[in-house]
């Protein structure tokens, strides 16, 4: 149906825009402006990391709140809360008279991301038809790259007046919030209340530590990526911002996560992705003074990080097929907990030794993340290319983890439920 397709397309575009302003602007632009904020408010590396950690903690709390809000009042309520919080947080940063208010704004802005992801994942899983659902989830998730891409040129245009850039971010967030109010339907889970059962299905034994590992490793570049390029690499403001723009631009490739994962499988996608992630992070430490090397590292990081978070979304919705918001929420909660722990530790290493030591430690953690790759059993077909079966997240009574299962066809299991793929 044309009307149904247009509705799905509009929802996907609005969701991508909300992720762009909440993640790319409200949350991760803090790393872009870290050198400026360090100078403006007299902050050391430990304090910069602590403020970032506060943002990640707020994200954790917001994930829990979003899951509850989405279940009770529907996806629109959670998405609107995300847009409103992003607007308020970025406006507070723009007007911050001191470090305390700055920290409050960063924390509030960070909370917007925790509100956005579960509600949008739930809306997509209940509105977009099954044959296009994985692709829609991946496109929405790629909004992070779009936001990061936009933040770079805005910061260059606002050289000498960083507050102007944050006021622009606040205006963009407000406009997207108005769009969200029009296009995200108030769909909600009318089949289940409270926590899913089982609360932690077999797939979470690997999903949760995998997400936490990615969070620990990613804290280095998201918080100190531009800072290391300036303070250690000696890049000027324009060159270091170009690195950030490349990171966001290539991050848009994350929109193809569903297609790539369906061909490679979750296990291979995660394992290869974490190794490449480690390479990108190590390059930031080992080739800090080389602009071409940093551009390559940023491009690799942008594509792989967005891709890996897309894998977490697909993994989480399969682990909780009847509670997609909860599945994405619990995965991203562990991701943020890892970032909350990683940011101050890397900042502290930077103060005690050198930021490069923190980046190398993050790269080592990324390699360890390969150990938590999902155990997938079978593959089926979806949207014309090979896709994973739900067998990786079926209850233990249904399968033995790691035991090969016969292929079985995809079917729709009812409104809102994610069927086997």
Short mmCIF file of C-alpha atoms in Angstrom, two decimals:
data_model
loop_
_atom_site.label_atom_id
_atom_site.label_comp_id
_atom_site.label_asym_id
_atom_site.label_seq_id
_atom_site.Cartn_x
_atom_site.Cartn_y
_atom_site.Cartn_z
CA UNK A 1 0.00 0.00 0.00
CA UNK A 2 1.35 3.39 -1.00
CA UNK A 3 -0.12 5.15 2.05
CA UNK A 4 1.35 2.54 4.38
CA UNK A 5 4.76 2.80 2.71
CA UNK A 6 4.75 6.61 2.92
CA UNK A 7 3.82 6.39 6.58
CA UNK A 8 6.72 4.03 7.24
CA UNK A 9 9.10 6.24 5.26
CA UNK A 10 8.03 9.37 7.14
CA UNK A 11 8.40 7.65 10.49
CA UNK A 12 11.87 6.41 9.54
CA UNK A 13 12.95 9.91 8.43
CA UNK A 14 11.62 11.51 11.61
CA UNK A 15 13.27 8.84 13.73
CA UNK A 16 16.61 9.35 11.95
CA UNK A 17 16.30 13.11 12.61
CA UNK A 18 15.57 12.59 16.32
CA UNK A 19 18.61 10.32 16.67
CA UNK A 20 20.67 12.92 14.79
CA UNK A 21 19.82 15.77 17.18
CA UNK A 22 19.90 13.69 20.37
CA UNK A 23 23.03 11.62 19.73
CA UNK A 24 24.94 13.59 17.10
CA UNK A 25 24.27 17.06 18.53
CA UNK A 26 23.05 16.92 22.14
CA UNK A 27 25.36 14.11 23.27
CA UNK A 28 28.42 13.57 21.09
CA UNK A 29 29.03 17.21 20.11
CA UNK A 30 30.44 17.56 23.63
CA UNK A 31 33.51 15.68 22.40
CA UNK A 32 33.77 17.99 19.38
CA UNK A 33 33.81 21.06 21.63
CA UNK A 34 35.97 19.50 24.39
CA UNK A 35 39.10 21.56 23.55
CA UNK A 36 37.08 24.78 23.54
CA UNK A 37 35.24 23.92 26.76
CA UNK A 38 38.52 22.91 28.40
CA UNK A 39 39.86 26.40 27.75
CA UNK A 40 36.61 28.31 28.39
CA UNK A 41 35.93 26.79 31.80
CA UNK A 42 39.47 25.78 32.86
CA UNK A 43 38.77 22.03 32.88
CA UNK A 44 41.36 19.26 33.09
CA UNK A 45 41.08 15.85 31.42
CA UNK A 46 39.63 14.17 34.51
CA UNK A 47 36.89 16.79 34.81
CA UNK A 48 36.06 16.58 31.10
CA UNK A 49 35.72 12.82 31.49
CA UNK A 50 33.65 13.14 34.66
CA UNK A 51 31.18 15.45 32.93
CA UNK A 52 30.92 13.00 30.05
CA UNK A 53 30.37 10.18 32.54
CA UNK A 54 27.51 12.18 34.07
CA UNK A 55 25.94 12.34 30.64
CA UNK A 56 26.21 8.58 30.28
CA UNK A 57 24.72 7.98 33.74
CA UNK A 58 21.79 10.22 32.80
CA UNK A 59 21.45 8.15 29.67
CA UNK A 60 21.22 4.98 31.76
CA UNK A 61 18.45 6.41 33.91
CA UNK A 62 16.65 7.70 30.83
CA UNK A 63 16.73 4.25 29.19
CA UNK A 64 14.87 2.83 32.17
CA UNK A 65 12.40 5.71 32.12
CA UNK A 66 11.86 5.45 28.37
CA UNK A 67 11.09 1.74 28.54
CA UNK A 68 8.46 2.39 31.22
CA UNK A 69 7.00 5.42 29.43
CA UNK A 70 6.81 3.64 26.08
CA UNK A 71 5.07 0.63 27.57
CA UNK A 72 2.53 2.73 29.45
CA UNK A 73 1.88 5.72 27.18
CA UNK A 74 3.27 4.69 23.82
CA UNK A 75 6.23 5.48 21.59
CA UNK A 76 5.20 9.09 20.91
CA UNK A 77 5.48 10.02 24.59
CA UNK A 78 9.03 8.67 24.84
CA UNK A 79 10.11 10.29 21.58
CA UNK A 80 8.65 13.66 22.56
CA UNK A 81 10.42 13.47 25.92
CA UNK A 82 13.68 12.81 24.05
CA UNK A 83 13.25 15.82 21.75
CA UNK A 84 12.25 18.11 24.59
CA UNK A 85 15.20 17.04 26.72
CA UNK A 86 17.64 17.49 23.84
CA UNK A 87 16.32 21.00 23.26
CA UNK A 88 16.55 21.94 26.94
CA UNK A 89 20.01 20.41 27.39
CA UNK A 90 21.60 22.08 24.37
CA UNK A 91 20.04 25.43 25.30
CA UNK A 92 21.44 25.12 28.83
CA UNK A 93 24.93 24.39 27.46
CA UNK A 94 24.67 27.41 25.15
CA UNK A 95 23.85 29.71 28.07
CA UNK A 96 26.12 28.11 30.71
CA UNK A 97 27.84 30.80 32.84
CA UNK A 98 30.10 28.31 34.64
CA UNK A 99 31.26 24.70 34.69
CA UNK A 100 28.46 23.55 37.01
CA UNK A 101 25.71 24.73 34.67
CA UNK A 102 27.65 23.34 31.72
CA UNK A 103 27.75 19.93 33.42
CA UNK A 104 24.01 20.10 34.11
CA UNK A 105 23.31 20.87 30.47
CA UNK A 106 25.55 18.04 29.27
CA UNK A 107 23.80 15.60 31.63
CA UNK A 108 20.36 16.73 30.47
CA UNK A 109 21.35 16.54 26.83
CA UNK A 110 22.77 13.06 27.37
CA UNK A 111 19.49 11.88 28.86
CA UNK A 112 17.74 12.62 25.57
CA UNK A 113 19.50 9.71 23.87
CA UNK A 114 18.30 7.23 26.46
CA UNK A 115 14.75 8.41 25.89
CA UNK A 116 15.02 8.26 22.11
CA UNK A 117 16.40 4.81 21.26
CA UNK A 118 13.90 2.49 23.01
CA UNK A 119 10.85 4.51 21.98
CA UNK A 120 11.91 4.71 18.32
CA UNK A 121 12.84 1.03 18.20
CA UNK A 122 9.40 0.23 19.58
CA UNK A 123 7.63 2.53 17.11
CA UNK A 124 9.49 1.06 14.13
CA UNK A 125 8.84 -2.52 15.25
CA UNK A 126 5.12 -1.84 15.52
CA UNK A 127 4.56 0.35 12.46
CA UNK A 128 7.00 -0.87 9.80
CA UNK A 129 6.13 -4.15 8.16
CA UNK A 130 8.39 -7.09 8.88
CA UNK A 131 10.04 -7.17 5.44
CA UNK A 132 11.35 -3.61 5.92
CA UNK A 133 11.77 -3.52 9.68
CA UNK A 134 15.48 -4.33 10.02
CA UNK A 135 16.37 -1.81 7.33
CA UNK A 136 14.27 0.89 9.02
CA UNK A 137 15.91 0.22 12.40
CA UNK A 138 19.36 0.54 10.83
CA UNK A 139 18.51 3.76 8.98
CA UNK A 140 17.12 5.37 12.13
CA UNK A 141 20.21 4.34 14.08
CA UNK A 142 22.46 5.92 11.41
CA UNK A 143 21.09 9.30 12.48
CA UNK A 144 24.04 9.52 14.87
CA UNK A 145 26.37 9.86 11.87
CA UNK A 146 24.14 12.54 10.35
CA UNK A 147 24.15 14.56 13.57
CA UNK A 148 27.92 14.30 13.95
CA UNK A 149 28.34 15.31 10.30
CA UNK A 150 26.16 18.40 10.81
CA UNK A 151 27.84 19.44 14.04
CA UNK A 152 31.26 19.84 12.38
CA UNK A 153 30.38 22.53 9.81
CA UNK A 154 28.24 24.34 12.38
CA UNK A 155 31.22 24.52 14.74
CA UNK A 156 33.40 25.89 11.93
CA UNK A 157 30.83 28.55 11.09
CA UNK A 158 30.69 29.49 14.76
CA UNK A 159 34.47 29.75 15.29
CA UNK A 160 35.04 32.29 18.04
CA UNK A 161 31.49 31.91 19.36
CA UNK A 162 30.90 28.31 20.44
CA UNK A 163 27.65 29.32 22.15
CA UNK A 164 26.12 30.22 18.80
CA UNK A 165 26.68 26.64 17.65
CA UNK A 166 24.87 25.23 20.67
CA UNK A 167 21.96 27.64 20.17
CA UNK A 168 21.74 26.29 16.61
CA UNK A 169 21.67 22.75 18.02
CA UNK A 170 18.85 23.76 20.37
CA UNK A 171 16.83 25.23 17.49
CA UNK A 172 17.31 22.08 15.39
CA UNK A 173 16.23 19.91 18.32
CA UNK A 174 13.08 21.98 18.80
CA UNK A 175 12.11 21.68 15.13
CA UNK A 176 12.64 17.92 15.12
CA UNK A 177 10.54 17.61 18.28
CA UNK A 178 7.63 19.33 16.53
CA UNK A 179 8.00 16.91 13.61
CA UNK A 180 8.04 13.94 15.98
CA UNK A 181 4.79 15.14 17.54
CA UNK A 182 3.14 14.96 14.11
CA UNK A 183 4.43 11.69 12.70
CA UNK A 184 5.22 9.25 15.53
CA UNK A 185 2.01 7.39 16.39
CA UNK A 186 1.11 6.76 20.03
CA UNK A 187 1.50 3.00 19.56
CA UNK A 188 2.03 1.03 22.73
CA UNK A 189 2.31 -2.54 23.86
CA UNK A 190 -1.26 -3.66 24.58
CA UNK A 191 -0.22 -7.28 24.98
CA UNK A 192 2.13 -7.16 27.95
CA UNK A 193 2.62 -5.16 31.12
CA UNK A 194 5.57 -4.99 33.41
CA UNK A 195 8.84 -6.76 32.78
CA UNK A 196 9.25 -9.38 30.05
CA UNK A 197 9.48 -13.02 31.01
CA UNK A 198 12.09 -14.37 31.16
CA UNK A 199 13.78 -11.18 32.24
CA UNK A 200 17.16 -12.32 30.93
CA UNK A 201 16.79 -14.85 28.10
CA UNK A 202 19.87 -16.88 27.05
CA UNK A 203 20.95 -14.36 24.41
CA UNK A 204 21.58 -11.69 27.06
CA UNK A 205 24.46 -13.70 28.50
CA UNK A 206 26.53 -12.36 25.63
CA UNK A 207 24.52 -9.30 24.61
CA UNK A 208 24.97 -7.41 27.88
CA UNK A 209 28.76 -7.77 28.31
CA UNK A 210 29.22 -7.15 24.58
CA UNK A 211 27.35 -3.85 24.84
CA UNK A 212 29.31 -2.83 27.95
CA UNK A 213 32.60 -3.60 26.21
CA UNK A 214 31.67 -1.46 23.23
CA UNK A 215 30.76 1.34 25.62
CA UNK A 216 34.10 1.17 27.43
CA UNK A 217 36.05 1.18 24.20
CA UNK A 218 34.05 3.94 22.49
CA UNK A 219 34.41 6.43 25.35
CA UNK A 220 37.91 7.31 24.16
CA UNK A 221 37.07 8.77 20.76
CA UNK A 222 33.62 10.13 21.60
CA UNK A 223 34.94 12.07 24.59
CA UNK A 224 38.57 12.79 23.72
CA UNK A 225 38.84 12.18 19.95
CA UNK A 226 39.14 15.81 18.94
CA UNK A 227 40.94 16.70 22.16
CA UNK A 228 43.80 14.26 21.43
CA UNK A 229 44.06 15.58 17.87
CA UNK A 230 44.51 19.12 19.23
CA UNK A 231 46.41 18.66 22.51
CA UNK A 232 48.70 15.79 21.43
CA UNK A 233 48.60 15.87 17.64
CA UNK A 234 48.91 19.63 17.35
CA UNK A 235 46.11 19.97 14.76
CA UNK A 236 44.45 23.34 14.43
CA UNK A 237 40.73 23.91 14.88
CA UNK A 238 39.84 23.49 11.22
CA UNK A 239 41.85 20.30 10.66
CA UNK A 240 40.60 18.61 13.83
CA UNK A 241 37.01 19.52 12.94
CA UNK A 242 37.45 18.01 9.47
CA UNK A 243 38.37 14.73 11.21
CA UNK A 244 35.10 14.94 13.14
CA UNK A 245 33.09 15.69 9.99
CA UNK A 246 34.57 12.64 8.27
CA UNK A 247 33.64 10.52 11.28
CA UNK A 248 30.01 11.56 10.94
CA UNK A 249 29.84 11.36 7.16
CA UNK A 250 31.16 7.81 6.98
CA UNK A 251 29.00 6.91 9.97
CA UNK A 252 26.00 7.23 7.67
CA UNK A 253 27.12 3.91 6.21
CA UNK A 254 25.59 2.41 9.35
CA UNK A 255 22.28 2.65 7.51
CA UNK A 256 23.33 -0.52 5.70
CA UNK A 257 23.85 -2.49 8.91
CA UNK A 258 20.78 -4.65 8.32
CA UNK A 259 21.88 -5.69 4.85
CA UNK A 260 25.48 -6.35 5.88
CA UNK A 261 24.48 -8.23 9.01
CA UNK A 262 21.95 -10.31 7.14
CA UNK A 263 24.69 -11.51 4.82
CA UNK A 264 27.50 -11.95 7.35
CA UNK A 265 25.46 -12.97 10.39
CA UNK A 266 25.46 -11.28 13.78
CA UNK A 267 28.45 -13.25 15.06
CA UNK A 268 30.76 -12.39 12.19
CA UNK A 269 29.53 -8.80 11.97
CA UNK A 270 30.21 -8.25 15.67
CA UNK A 271 33.63 -9.96 15.70
CA UNK A 272 35.00 -8.22 12.61
CA UNK A 273 33.48 -4.93 13.73
CA UNK A 274 35.18 -5.01 17.14
CA UNK A 275 38.59 -5.78 15.60
CA UNK A 276 38.24 -2.87 13.16
CA UNK A 277 37.04 -0.72 16.05
CA UNK A 278 40.24 -1.53 17.94
CA UNK A 279 42.32 -0.62 14.89
CA UNK A 280 40.58 2.76 14.55
CA UNK A 281 41.06 3.59 18.24
CA UNK A 282 44.73 2.53 18.20
CA UNK A 283 45.37 4.70 15.13
CA UNK A 284 44.21 7.75 17.08
CA UNK A 285 46.96 7.00 19.58
CA UNK A 286 49.75 5.85 17.29
CA UNK A 287 49.32 8.28 14.38
CA UNK A 288 48.07 11.33 16.25
CA UNK A 289 50.29 13.79 14.38
CA UNK A 290 49.30 12.57 10.92
CA UNK A 291 46.16 14.20 9.54
CA UNK A 292 45.66 11.58 6.78
CA UNK A 293 45.97 8.77 9.33
CA UNK A 294 43.50 10.45 11.68
CA UNK A 295 41.01 10.92 8.84
CA UNK A 296 41.28 7.22 8.01
CA UNK A 297 40.87 6.33 11.69
CA UNK A 298 37.85 8.62 12.05
CA UNK A 299 36.22 7.19 8.93
CA UNK A 300 36.75 3.65 10.17
CA UNK A 301 35.48 4.49 13.64
CA UNK A 302 32.37 6.25 12.34
CA UNK A 303 31.30 3.41 10.07
CA UNK A 304 32.10 0.64 12.54
CA UNK A 305 30.61 2.28 15.64
CA UNK A 306 27.27 3.05 13.99
CA UNK A 307 27.31 -0.43 12.49
CA UNK A 308 27.98 -2.08 15.85
CA UNK A 309 25.22 -0.14 17.61
CA UNK A 310 22.95 -1.24 14.77
CA UNK A 311 23.95 -4.83 15.49
CA UNK A 312 23.03 -4.25 19.16
CA UNK A 313 19.59 -3.05 18.09
CA UNK A 314 18.96 -6.10 15.91
CA UNK A 315 20.41 -8.36 18.62
CA UNK A 316 18.29 -6.76 21.35
CA UNK A 317 15.02 -6.91 19.43
CA UNK A 318 15.63 -10.58 18.69
CA UNK A 319 16.46 -11.32 22.31
CA UNK A 320 13.11 -9.75 23.34
CA UNK A 321 10.77 -10.31 20.36
CA UNK A 322 7.64 -9.32 22.29
CA UNK A 323 9.26 -6.35 24.07
CA UNK A 324 11.53 -4.61 21.51
CA UNK A 325 11.78 -1.39 23.53
CA UNK A 326 13.06 -3.36 26.51
CA UNK A 327 15.54 -5.30 24.36
CA UNK A 328 17.06 -2.16 22.86
CA UNK A 329 16.87 -0.41 26.22
CA UNK A 330 18.80 -3.05 28.14
CA UNK A 331 21.47 -3.27 25.41
CA UNK A 332 21.96 0.49 25.27
CA UNK A 333 21.86 0.70 29.06
CA UNK A 334 24.93 -1.54 29.22
CA UNK A 335 26.52 0.46 26.39
CA UNK A 336 26.10 3.67 28.38
CA UNK A 337 27.32 2.10 31.63
CA UNK A 338 30.49 1.14 29.80
CA UNK A 339 30.88 4.69 28.49
CA UNK A 340 30.20 6.13 31.94
CA UNK A 341 33.02 4.03 33.37
CA UNK A 342 35.37 4.54 30.44
CA UNK A 343 35.26 8.33 30.06
CA UNK A 344 36.70 9.30 33.48
CA UNK A 345 39.22 6.44 33.43
CA UNK A 346 40.59 7.50 30.05
CA UNK A 347 40.66 11.13 31.19
CA UNK A 348 42.54 10.11 34.33
CA UNK A 349 45.06 8.11 32.29
CA UNK A 350 45.52 11.19 30.14
CA UNK A 351 46.29 13.32 33.18
CA UNK A 352 48.64 10.76 34.77
CA UNK A 353 50.41 9.46 31.67
CA UNK A 354 49.18 10.55 28.24
CA UNK A 355 45.89 10.44 26.38
CA UNK A 356 47.49 7.96 24.00
CA UNK A 357 47.74 5.45 26.84
CA UNK A 358 43.99 5.74 27.40
CA UNK A 359 43.28 5.18 23.71
CA UNK A 360 45.49 2.09 23.56
CA UNK A 361 43.73 0.69 26.63
CA UNK A 362 40.39 1.30 24.89
CA UNK A 363 41.66 -0.51 21.79
CA UNK A 364 42.64 -3.53 23.90
CA UNK A 365 39.18 -3.60 25.46
CA UNK A 366 37.63 -3.60 22.00
CA UNK A 367 39.63 -6.71 21.07
CA UNK A 368 38.36 -8.44 24.22
CA UNK A 369 34.83 -7.64 23.08
CA UNK A 370 35.18 -10.26 20.36
CA UNK A 371 34.85 -12.90 23.08
CA UNK A 372 31.19 -11.91 23.59
CA UNK A 373 30.11 -12.34 19.97
CA UNK A 374 26.62 -13.91 19.74
CA UNK A 375 26.19 -17.61 19.14
CA UNK A 376 23.95 -17.86 16.13
CA UNK A 377 22.45 -21.13 15.00
CA UNK A 378 20.64 -20.67 11.71
CA UNK A 379 19.86 -18.23 8.95
CA UNK A 380 16.66 -17.52 7.05
CA UNK A 381 15.76 -14.99 4.38
CA UNK A 382 14.29 -11.52 4.80
CA UNK A 383 13.82 -8.48 2.49
CA UNK A 384 15.47 -10.38 -0.33
CA UNK A 385 18.81 -11.10 1.33
CA UNK A 386 19.94 -13.56 3.96
CA UNK A 387 18.98 -12.66 7.51
CA UNK A 388 19.41 -14.18 10.94
CA UNK A 389 16.95 -16.53 12.51
CA UNK A 390 15.46 -15.83 15.93
CA UNK A 391 17.06 -19.07 17.11
CA UNK A 392 19.83 -17.12 18.87
CA UNK A 393 17.33 -15.74 21.34
CA UNK A 394 14.87 -18.56 21.82
CA UNK A 395 14.48 -19.90 25.36
CA UNK A 396 16.95 -22.53 26.52
CA UNK A 397 14.20 -25.11 26.45
CA UNK A 398 13.85 -24.55 22.72
CA UNK A 399 17.50 -24.77 21.75
CA UNK A 400 20.89 -25.56 23.14
CA UNK A 401 23.09 -22.52 22.64
CA UNK A 402 25.53 -23.14 19.85
CA UNK A 403 23.73 -26.25 18.52
CA UNK A 404 22.85 -26.04 14.82
CA UNK A 405 19.14 -25.84 14.10
CA UNK A 406 17.33 -26.53 10.84
CA UNK A 407 16.20 -23.57 8.81
CA UNK A 408 12.60 -22.50 9.17
CA UNK A 409 10.55 -19.89 7.30
CA UNK A 410 9.86 -16.36 8.47
CA UNK A 411 6.35 -15.64 9.66
CA UNK A 412 4.53 -12.80 11.35
CA UNK A 413 3.63 -13.58 14.93
CA UNK A 414 1.17 -10.80 15.50
CA UNK A 415 1.02 -7.03 15.77
CA UNK A 416 4.20 -5.62 17.18
CA UNK A 417 6.01 -8.91 17.65
CA UNK A 418 9.30 -9.40 15.89
CA UNK A 419 9.09 -12.65 13.97
CA UNK A 420 11.89 -15.09 13.37
CA UNK A 421 14.27 -13.91 10.69
#
